[in-house]
Amino acid sequence: MQANTEHIGIDTGKPLEQLLEKIADHKGCGTSSDGGKASCGSSDGPADMAPEVWEKVKNHPCYSEEAHHHYARMHVAVAPACNIHCNYCNRKYDCANESRPGVVSEKLTPEQASKKVLAVASAIPQMTVLGIAGPGDPLANPAKTFKTFELIAKTAPDIKLCLSTNGLTLPDHVDTIKAFNVDHVTITINMVDPEVGQHIYPWIFYKNKRYTGIEAARILTERQLLGLEMLTAAGVLAKINSVMIPGINDKHLVEVNRAVKSRGAFLHNIMPLISAPEHGTVFGLNGQRGPSAQELKALQDACEGEMNMMRHCRQCRADAVGLLGEDRSAEFTTEKIDEMSEVVYDAETRKAYQELVESERLEKVAAKEAALAEMSDDEVSDIKILIAVATKGQGRVNEHFGHATEFQIYEMSSAGSKFVGHRRVDLYCQGGFGEEETLPSVVRAINDCHAVFVAKIGGCPRDELKAAGIDPVDRFAHEFIEESAITYFKEYLAKVRSHEVVHEMRGDADIRQGAYISAA
Amino acid sequence: MAYKIIASQCTGCSACEPECPNVAIREKNGVFIIDPKKCTECLGHFDEPQCVAVCPVDLTCVIDNAFPRYVAPV
Ligand code: SF4
Ligand code: SF4
Ligand code: SF4
């Protein structure tokens, strides 16, 4: 099966009918996945989640690792205002050339935003979710946020709405959120203790007054937790984002995890602080470092017993469009949207496409379960290894090492395979300069892995990976990731038993320092 | 008397606009400006000028000395 990587651009001036034909041609392919045996996040499906919750999140690319291979989301930036200040955010930062979280280049009016949503939904039938996530706090400018939701609910009722907020004004808006049928809200909660909070938030603007220090943090945490309780009571799904800031809230986040779980949050996404001086954030300028890959994983593991952990967050741009890790926002600029005449919303095509996706997903789940059953026959061992995978999606090992901008990380144990995250890297294969400098950074990004699965790899990076102790594996090219990983792991265990190899833990790995602008 | 917005500092985030009790703030070419005839420095409304308090960039909303200080009507 071929990956549907063909970009259906609307920049070519083609009439919409032609585009839809193109979609029709392509909709039979590109939806396969191995179903993701990750026990992280909500990816396990119904087993670890209440059925009514699973029903809500199964098609949500941001909440379900498994769904993000099939379904796309888009963000629109309609409300860039914010009412608090975070030390990891620089509200001045806005660059069109980089794909970074929270960064957005175009502010839209609610009318432009809803037209854009219709255009994207018609061109990308797997687009199921619209989020308003910043930059800024959508609830600092509720009029624009809710106007956008209202317009979309009218014209495209099958699109799920979600919003991300810092929570300061959340309690005031829970009724409206409920009324607009917003079924997912993300609150960024970095602390439940004002002593900790004062080091993260220099000020908040609340009830016509600017508060600073401990008082600001105390008001913020009270409002966030109240908002969360109210969402839970209203039956709205609440996810919590937390930014892990070593030395400030890293240990404290276990407590945050407990606090939000007890108030009904269904998913907790702990993200690494990303800060560099050139981002101009307070943390960037004062040299606050982000966590290493091992520190992040250890914290996520520590919280996992408490509740679902989300591990596939890619900290998307606030105007991202398309499947996770495959941003198509450039195809849908305001200029292009404005040029389009009336957009016809084709609910039928969308429905047909999504039904196809569902049936393929079920097949993949069955295939994976078969592979797992085999696995459990193996001798039980407490050895665990990490495997990095270069993939374009569809659950397959289908990316060239040199073309990978991220690696998916699977943890292998005798319990099976478990998706534990992804690592962004700079393109190794840029042709010409820079390759020498890039390779060591790729190695650092996956340095905790024993092997890297690729569709193809050149001789030179192969040797360097080997020298670094990472096994480059290309024999699973285009096969399913998890089946391949299980096969590899079984062979690895056999080699350890026959003393052909000595099992050793790998070192730590770096998290790439892209800018981290907005967590709201 | 009024506050003004230093255009080169303004990020155009729009946070100030809805906070102004006098609807003195509006967008112009991607940045926000204050109509000095409408601005009352928030006197009689709030303890702090709202645009100053909410603006994420310090020293962007500042006193415009070209106008005499506003005196709240008694
Ligand atoms: S990170 Fe979000 S909540 Fe914090 S200052 Fe930036 S926009 Fe506001
Ligand atoms: S000082 Fe007050 S009245 Fe004047 S522009 Fe700012 S918010 Fe409006
Ligand atoms: S709050 Fe400050 S940065 Fe934002 S629009 Fe107003 S003056 Fe500009």
XYZ file of C-alpha atoms and ligand atoms in Angstrom:
618
model
C 0.000 0.000 0.000
C 1.267 3.413 -0.925
C 1.432 6.305 1.423
C -0.824 9.165 0.600
C 1.858 11.773 0.655
C 0.574 13.541 -2.380
C -0.160 17.076 -1.439
C -3.451 18.254 -2.696
C -2.640 21.893 -3.028
C -5.177 24.582 -3.423
C -2.498 26.946 -4.559
C -2.716 25.951 -8.171
C -5.880 27.810 -8.935
C -7.680 24.556 -9.707
C -11.394 24.560 -9.219
C -12.546 22.702 -6.189
C -14.237 19.926 -8.173
C -10.916 18.906 -9.616
C -9.408 18.846 -6.202
C -12.171 16.658 -4.911
C -11.633 14.264 -7.796
C -8.027 14.122 -6.816
C -9.017 13.280 -3.295
C -11.364 10.609 -4.536
C -8.482 9.078 -6.490
C -6.362 8.979 -3.439
C -8.725 8.070 -0.754
C -8.238 4.357 -1.177
C -4.676 4.545 -0.006
C -2.539 5.896 2.682
C -4.618 4.989 5.643
C -2.903 1.860 6.810
C -1.279 1.638 10.154
C -0.279 -1.079 12.481
C -2.691 0.246 14.993
C -0.005 1.266 17.442
C 0.400 -1.048 20.366
C 1.543 1.888 22.423
C 0.223 1.765 25.926
C 0.824 5.459 26.187
C -1.732 8.133 26.034
C -5.039 6.999 24.778
C -3.550 4.778 22.148
C -4.589 1.466 23.575
C -8.149 1.974 22.690
C -11.063 0.862 24.735
C -9.108 -1.313 27.173
C -7.660 1.426 29.335
C -10.326 4.035 28.912
C -13.985 4.432 29.675
C -15.952 3.623 26.503
C -17.589 7.034 26.355
C -14.187 8.710 26.580
C -12.716 6.456 23.894
C -15.655 7.239 21.646
C -14.771 10.897 21.928
C -11.018 10.643 21.450
C -10.582 7.797 18.992
C -10.567 10.076 15.971
C -8.635 12.802 17.612
C -5.084 13.059 16.304
C -3.779 14.981 19.267
C -5.246 12.804 21.993
C -4.757 9.392 20.524
C -1.356 8.348 19.254
C -3.032 5.757 17.126
C -5.505 8.174 15.579
C -2.868 10.656 14.642
C -1.729 8.437 11.817
C -5.187 8.636 10.288
C -6.798 11.877 11.221
C -5.729 15.426 10.793
C -6.271 18.497 12.833
C -5.953 22.151 12.157
C -5.474 25.152 14.346
C -6.667 28.627 13.567
C -5.233 31.690 15.229
C -8.055 34.116 15.832
C -7.307 35.417 19.278
C -3.675 36.258 19.900
C -4.246 38.193 23.112
C -3.086 36.769 26.402
C -3.783 37.657 29.999
C -0.823 36.062 31.720
C 2.880 35.963 31.116
C 4.928 32.783 31.062
C 8.693 32.721 31.288
C 8.908 30.264 28.400
C 6.937 32.470 26.059
C 7.992 35.437 24.002
C 4.921 37.095 22.608
C 7.009 39.052 20.171
C 8.271 36.008 18.390
C 6.659 35.297 15.099
C 8.544 33.829 12.228
C 7.028 32.478 9.055
C 9.972 30.311 8.155
C 10.015 28.003 11.044
C 7.687 25.360 12.287
C 7.538 25.939 15.960
C 4.920 25.518 18.651
C 2.678 28.421 19.334
C 4.137 30.362 16.474
C 1.740 31.761 13.985
C 2.099 34.154 11.148
C -1.444 34.950 10.288
C -4.167 36.203 12.511
C -7.571 35.497 11.110
C -10.953 37.015 11.664
C -13.587 34.479 12.732
C -15.072 34.686 9.213
C -11.709 34.020 7.543
C -11.055 31.231 9.981
C -14.303 29.449 9.295
C -13.790 29.717 5.544
C -10.312 28.299 5.946
C -11.677 25.409 7.984
C -14.190 24.553 5.274
C -11.553 24.745 2.554
C -9.173 22.503 4.471
C -11.879 20.035 5.455
C -12.903 19.733 1.834
C -9.338 19.198 0.622
C -8.309 16.907 3.483
C -11.220 14.603 4.293
C -9.426 13.180 7.315
C -9.426 16.589 8.995
C -11.652 15.930 11.990
C -10.562 18.426 14.575
C -10.391 22.177 14.744
C -8.446 23.682 17.590
C -7.996 27.200 18.804
C -4.804 27.130 20.733
C -3.040 30.408 20.558
C -0.744 32.155 20.267
C -2.200 33.820 23.272
C -5.083 32.544 25.294
C -8.305 31.885 23.374
C -10.280 32.731 26.482
C -8.563 36.090 26.849
C -10.521 37.005 23.743
C -13.637 34.881 24.111
C -15.731 36.832 21.622
C -13.526 35.913 18.654
C -13.004 32.342 19.811
C -16.668 31.559 20.287
C -17.717 33.411 17.140
C -15.394 31.105 15.188
C -16.863 28.032 16.846
C -20.370 29.270 16.114
C -19.664 29.735 12.406
C -18.069 26.318 12.063
C -20.725 24.489 14.044
C -23.268 25.870 11.588
C -21.534 24.890 8.346
C -19.485 21.841 9.318
C -21.173 20.156 12.249
C -19.070 16.969 11.953
C -15.875 18.753 12.925
C -14.876 18.428 16.528
C -13.957 21.609 18.308
C -11.272 21.952 20.889
C -9.489 24.720 22.634
C -6.407 25.252 24.743
C -6.237 27.710 27.564
C -4.035 28.870 30.395
C -7.135 28.520 32.556
C -7.206 31.967 34.141
C -10.671 32.860 32.871
C -11.823 29.294 32.281
C -14.411 29.187 35.110
C -16.233 32.109 33.480
C -16.629 30.249 30.217
C -17.437 26.657 31.078
C -21.131 27.179 30.347
C -20.390 28.625 26.913
C -17.915 25.843 26.186
C -20.584 23.330 27.019
C -23.182 25.200 24.970
C -20.947 25.180 21.887
C -20.406 21.483 22.285
C -16.651 21.837 22.590
C -15.723 18.357 23.682
C -12.041 18.766 24.459
C -10.339 21.463 26.440
C -6.624 21.554 27.187
C -5.453 23.485 30.216
C -1.784 24.213 30.668
C -1.049 23.574 34.330
C 2.590 23.782 35.349
C 2.153 23.932 39.107
C -0.356 23.640 41.921
C 1.915 25.405 44.406
C 2.297 29.201 44.159
C 5.844 28.890 45.547
C 6.726 26.997 42.394
C 4.463 29.086 40.193
C 6.157 32.377 40.987
C 9.233 31.151 39.123
C 7.195 30.408 36.004
C 4.737 33.295 35.817
C 5.993 36.847 36.293
C 2.483 38.302 36.163
C -1.173 37.785 35.397
C -3.915 40.231 34.435
C -7.018 39.396 36.410
C -10.154 41.391 37.121
C -8.656 44.590 35.712
C -5.492 44.367 37.745
C -1.964 43.135 37.197
C -0.793 40.717 39.882
C 2.786 39.546 40.308
C 4.763 37.014 42.321
C 3.173 34.467 44.638
C -0.172 36.218 44.541
C -0.351 35.916 40.756
C 0.523 32.228 40.907
C -1.989 31.606 43.696
C -4.851 33.156 41.729
C -3.821 31.290 38.600
C -3.673 27.859 40.206
C -7.000 28.394 41.999
C -8.685 29.411 38.769
C -7.124 26.557 36.782
C -8.200 23.883 39.238
C -11.667 25.383 39.604
C -12.009 25.476 35.822
C -10.934 21.844 35.581
C -13.470 20.790 38.216
C -16.204 22.660 36.405
C -15.326 21.060 33.065
C -15.417 17.612 34.622
C -18.780 18.373 36.225
C -20.095 19.588 32.867
C -18.917 16.422 31.111
C -16.348 18.151 28.921
C -13.118 16.197 28.401
C -10.143 17.956 29.922
C -6.529 17.294 29.021
C -3.674 18.836 30.948
C -0.475 20.088 29.375
C 2.533 20.665 31.591
C 5.883 22.049 30.621
C 8.735 20.256 32.399
C 11.238 22.833 33.626
C 14.233 21.161 35.311
C 14.993 22.572 38.734
C 11.706 24.481 38.869
C 8.745 22.136 38.496
C 10.209 18.798 37.417
C 9.704 17.001 40.730
C 6.556 18.978 41.456
C 4.816 17.695 38.312
C 4.136 14.359 40.011
C 2.029 16.330 42.467
C 0.386 18.241 39.617
C -0.400 14.907 38.009
C -2.156 13.723 41.163
C -4.052 16.984 41.550
C -5.392 17.007 38.011
C -6.206 13.338 37.972
C -8.263 13.624 41.131
C -10.210 16.410 39.453
C -11.105 14.327 36.454
C -8.518 15.168 33.775
C -8.414 12.279 31.304
C -4.955 12.776 29.841
C -1.739 14.396 30.978
C 0.790 15.610 28.454
C 4.154 16.483 29.952
C 6.204 18.373 27.417
C 9.861 19.364 27.584
C 10.740 23.010 28.064
C 12.379 24.196 24.925
C 14.439 27.307 25.390
C 17.343 28.923 23.651
C 18.701 32.446 24.030
C 17.682 33.417 20.506
C 14.019 32.841 21.328
C 14.149 35.815 23.654
C 12.106 34.206 26.398
C 12.985 34.796 30.046
C 14.060 31.173 30.371
C 15.975 31.332 27.119
C 17.859 34.419 28.231
C 18.655 33.271 31.747
C 20.013 29.954 30.570
C 17.246 27.736 31.960
C 17.821 24.355 30.328
C 15.212 21.915 29.096
C 15.103 18.280 30.214
C 17.029 15.484 28.524
C 15.134 12.676 26.864
C 15.765 10.358 29.806
C 14.628 12.909 32.366
C 11.414 13.464 30.435
C 10.749 9.766 30.031
C 11.469 9.078 33.701
C 8.937 11.709 34.747
C 6.334 10.420 32.294
C 6.915 6.895 33.569
C 6.585 8.078 37.171
C 3.198 9.602 36.379
C 1.993 6.750 34.232
C 0.688 4.674 37.107
C -1.500 7.590 38.027
C -3.183 8.197 34.707
C -2.898 8.145 30.967
C 0.183 9.874 29.720
C 0.346 11.410 26.321
C 3.673 10.876 24.618
C 3.220 11.820 21.023
C 2.783 15.555 21.369
C 4.739 17.375 18.712
C 4.207 20.848 20.097
C 2.676 22.023 16.869
C 2.475 25.489 15.498
C -0.690 27.332 16.403
C -1.717 27.389 12.749
C -0.687 23.858 11.875
C -2.774 22.076 9.256
C -2.889 18.413 8.412
C -1.615 15.194 9.883
C 0.747 15.512 12.821
C 4.308 15.820 11.618
C 3.164 16.805 8.143
C 2.276 20.448 8.205
C 0.353 21.712 5.215
C -0.395 25.198 6.477
C 1.517 26.770 3.592
C -1.168 25.518 1.213
C -3.861 27.411 3.044
C -2.614 30.918 3.576
C -5.103 33.720 4.110
C -4.327 35.047 0.681
C -5.217 31.748 -0.929
C -8.335 31.350 1.157
C -9.488 34.868 0.348
C -9.044 34.151 -3.360
C -11.291 31.128 -3.217
C -14.876 31.724 -4.076
C -17.617 29.958 -2.121
C -16.309 26.737 -0.592
C -18.564 23.740 -1.000
C -18.492 21.535 2.033
C -18.751 17.912 1.011
C -19.829 16.008 4.074
C -20.455 12.805 2.075
C -16.901 12.456 0.753
C -15.634 13.040 4.215
C -17.889 10.428 5.723
C -16.964 7.803 3.122
C -13.278 8.432 3.642
C -13.529 8.168 7.374
C -15.473 4.924 7.225
C -12.695 3.435 5.129
C -10.157 4.511 7.701
C -12.134 2.835 10.451
C -12.276 -0.548 8.743
C -8.547 -0.491 8.035
C -7.816 0.388 11.594
C -9.672 -2.648 12.840
C -7.630 -4.902 10.532
C -4.378 -3.511 11.824
C -5.359 -3.977 15.426
C -6.024 -7.646 14.714
C -2.653 -8.092 12.977
C -0.819 -6.516 15.864
C -2.546 -8.672 18.396
C -1.436 -11.778 16.527
C 2.180 -10.606 16.657
C 1.857 -9.909 20.347
C 0.470 -13.334 21.121
C 3.632 -14.826 19.620
C 5.751 -12.526 21.713
C 4.349 -13.730 25.000
C 5.525 -17.291 24.229
C 9.063 -16.026 24.579
C 11.038 -16.408 27.711
C 10.317 -13.535 30.053
C 13.213 -11.144 30.506
C 13.542 -7.815 32.208
C 15.667 -6.414 29.420
C 14.282 -3.278 27.800
C 15.639 -1.490 24.759
C 14.584 1.550 22.774
C 14.286 1.503 19.013
C 14.134 4.646 16.872
C 12.078 4.409 13.691
C 12.161 6.586 10.597
C 8.601 6.691 9.336
C 6.313 8.807 7.227
C 3.322 7.353 9.037
C 0.963 4.491 8.217
C 2.723 2.531 10.928
C 5.510 1.444 8.607
C 9.278 1.737 8.444
C 9.105 3.844 5.319
C 11.464 6.778 5.624
C 15.031 7.215 4.425
C 17.426 7.967 7.292
C 18.550 11.112 5.550
C 15.009 12.391 5.034
C 13.788 11.901 8.560
C 12.847 15.017 10.475
C 11.792 12.958 13.441
C 12.150 9.453 14.786
C 9.446 7.568 16.617
C 10.730 5.847 19.716
C 9.475 2.429 20.809
C 10.349 0.752 24.065
C 10.680 -3.009 23.670
C 10.269 -5.445 26.530
C 8.945 -8.945 26.849
C 5.539 -7.318 27.351
C 5.712 -6.121 23.755
C 6.302 -2.796 22.127
C 5.310 0.539 23.530
C 5.415 3.882 21.821
C 7.201 6.285 24.148
C 7.637 9.402 22.067
C 9.308 10.957 19.132
C 12.469 12.963 18.605
C 12.724 15.759 16.169
C 15.991 16.108 14.322
C 17.387 18.387 11.709
C 17.440 16.978 8.231
C 20.594 14.974 7.779
C 20.342 14.785 4.046
C 20.360 18.359 2.903
C 22.838 17.842 0.135
C 26.122 19.636 0.424
C 27.116 21.426 3.553
C 26.087 20.783 7.057
C 25.905 17.031 6.969
C 28.966 16.574 9.094
C 27.508 18.765 11.802
C 24.040 17.283 11.538
C 24.885 13.643 11.998
C 26.270 13.986 15.518
C 23.102 15.864 16.456
C 20.962 13.041 15.072
C 23.038 10.574 17.066
C 22.550 12.679 20.184
C 18.787 12.769 19.628
C 18.526 8.955 19.558
C 21.547 8.123 21.668
C 19.419 6.174 24.162
C 18.311 3.763 21.419
C 19.886 0.413 20.595
C 18.784 0.428 16.983
C 17.359 2.693 14.343
C 14.960 1.301 11.736
C 15.088 2.970 8.351
C 13.848 2.314 4.835
C 17.285 3.138 3.484
C 20.572 4.522 4.735
C 23.828 5.618 3.174
C 27.180 4.034 3.939
C 28.675 6.934 5.807
C 25.903 7.532 8.357
C 25.669 3.762 8.741
C 29.283 3.561 9.875
C 28.930 6.521 12.195
C 25.815 5.105 13.827
C 27.621 1.812 14.357
C 30.572 3.635 15.869
C 28.136 5.295 18.267
C 26.764 1.889 19.211
C 23.406 2.249 17.439
C 22.479 -0.574 15.107
C 21.261 0.751 11.720
C 18.569 -1.627 10.466
C 17.158 -1.398 6.952
C 15.907 -4.937 6.459
C 12.410 -4.051 7.662
C 11.969 -1.438 4.951
C 8.264 -0.748 4.323
C 7.123 -3.315 6.857
C 4.969 -2.624 9.886
C 6.893 -1.009 12.697
C 5.686 -2.996 15.643
C 5.845 -6.421 14.030
C 9.398 -5.617 12.909
C 10.373 -4.294 16.300
C 9.095 -7.421 18.002
C 11.057 -9.604 15.571
C 14.193 -7.568 16.177
C 13.747 -7.680 19.920
C 13.279 -11.442 19.950
C 16.512 -11.846 17.996
C 18.221 -9.479 20.373
C 17.112 -11.487 23.387
C 18.340 -14.675 21.716
C 21.740 -13.123 21.090
C 21.962 -12.013 24.706
C 21.115 -15.517 25.873
C 23.713 -17.099 23.597
C 26.222 -14.495 24.814
C 26.719 -13.244 21.299
C 26.023 -9.753 22.590
C 26.201 -8.314 26.078
C 23.168 -6.243 26.971
C 24.110 -2.757 28.048
C 22.060 0.300 28.843
C 22.505 3.167 26.421
C 23.283 6.758 27.376
C 20.988 9.742 27.531
C 19.664 11.689 24.554
C 19.035 15.331 23.744
C 15.717 16.955 22.988
C 16.002 19.260 20.031
C 15.869 22.905 20.916
C 13.124 24.306 18.740
C 11.447 27.381 20.152
C 8.747 26.795 22.650
C 6.549 29.800 22.419
C 3.070 29.136 23.650
C 1.736 26.398 25.819
C -1.722 27.819 26.171
C -4.087 63.579 28.343
C -3.615 60.114 27.194
C -1.618 56.986 26.828
C -0.055 56.090 23.513
C 1.257 52.892 22.037
C 4.800 52.751 20.724
C 4.184 51.164 17.364
C 7.627 49.599 17.015
C 7.079 47.725 20.294
C 3.516 46.592 19.698
C 3.107 42.928 18.731
C -0.427 43.489 17.541
C -1.650 40.884 19.985
C -4.904 42.785 20.598
C -4.916 42.154 24.342
C -5.381 45.835 25.141
C -8.277 46.494 22.791
C -11.130 44.807 24.663
C -9.857 45.997 28.056
C -10.129 49.716 27.370
C -13.199 51.101 29.165
C -13.454 53.926 26.646
C -13.086 51.975 23.421
C -10.121 54.200 22.652
C -7.968 51.456 21.135
C -8.172 50.123 17.610
C -6.034 48.314 15.095
C -4.229 50.102 12.332
C -1.955 48.262 9.907
C -1.329 45.356 12.226
C -0.504 47.395 15.322
C -2.783 49.057 17.805
C -3.244 52.762 18.386
C -4.949 54.840 21.065
C -7.273 57.694 20.209
C -6.014 60.397 22.597
C -9.383 62.137 22.548
C -11.070 59.090 24.013
C -8.404 57.931 26.468
C -9.037 58.933 30.085
C -6.004 57.074 31.482
C -8.662 54.826 32.965
C -9.221 57.375 35.734
C -12.558 56.834 37.405
C -12.693 53.312 36.006
C -9.715 51.376 37.313
C -6.680 51.776 39.518
C -4.301 51.026 36.673
C -4.420 51.924 33.005
C -5.737 48.697 31.543
C -3.695 48.804 28.368
C -0.491 49.080 30.399
C -1.481 46.296 32.763
C -2.371 43.750 30.083
C 0.283 44.526 27.461
C 2.851 41.716 27.269
C 5.617 44.062 26.185
C 6.756 46.433 28.904
C 7.016 50.133 28.035
C 4.795 49.817 25.000
C 1.758 51.676 26.364
C 3.211 54.899 27.768
C 2.080 58.372 28.772
C 1.912 60.758 25.875
C 3.269 64.037 27.182
C 1.851 65.928 24.261
C -1.397 66.063 26.154
C -2.114 67.484 29.614
C -2.922 64.948 32.343
C -6.487 63.871 32.343
C -8.584 64.812 35.358
C -11.451 62.557 36.231
C -14.798 64.305 36.163
C -16.115 64.880 39.665
S 2.577 30.553 26.796
Fe 0.431 30.909 26.340
S -0.417 31.513 28.309
Fe 1.781 31.770 28.474
S 2.148 33.908 27.908
Fe 2.407 32.669 26.066
S 0.421 32.759 25.067
Fe 0.092 33.381 27.201
S -5.244 54.166 29.550
Fe -7.247 53.222 29.779
S -8.576 54.596 28.649
Fe -6.516 55.040 27.946
S -6.251 53.745 26.171
Fe -5.419 52.620 27.933
S -7.122 51.369 28.559
Fe -8.010 52.947 27.256
S -1.441 44.770 24.326
Fe 0.475 45.788 23.813
S 1.396 44.489 22.243
Fe -0.749 43.870 22.419
S -1.786 45.061 20.848
Fe -1.928 46.217 22.729
S -0.152 47.592 22.692
Fe 0.195 46.030 21.152
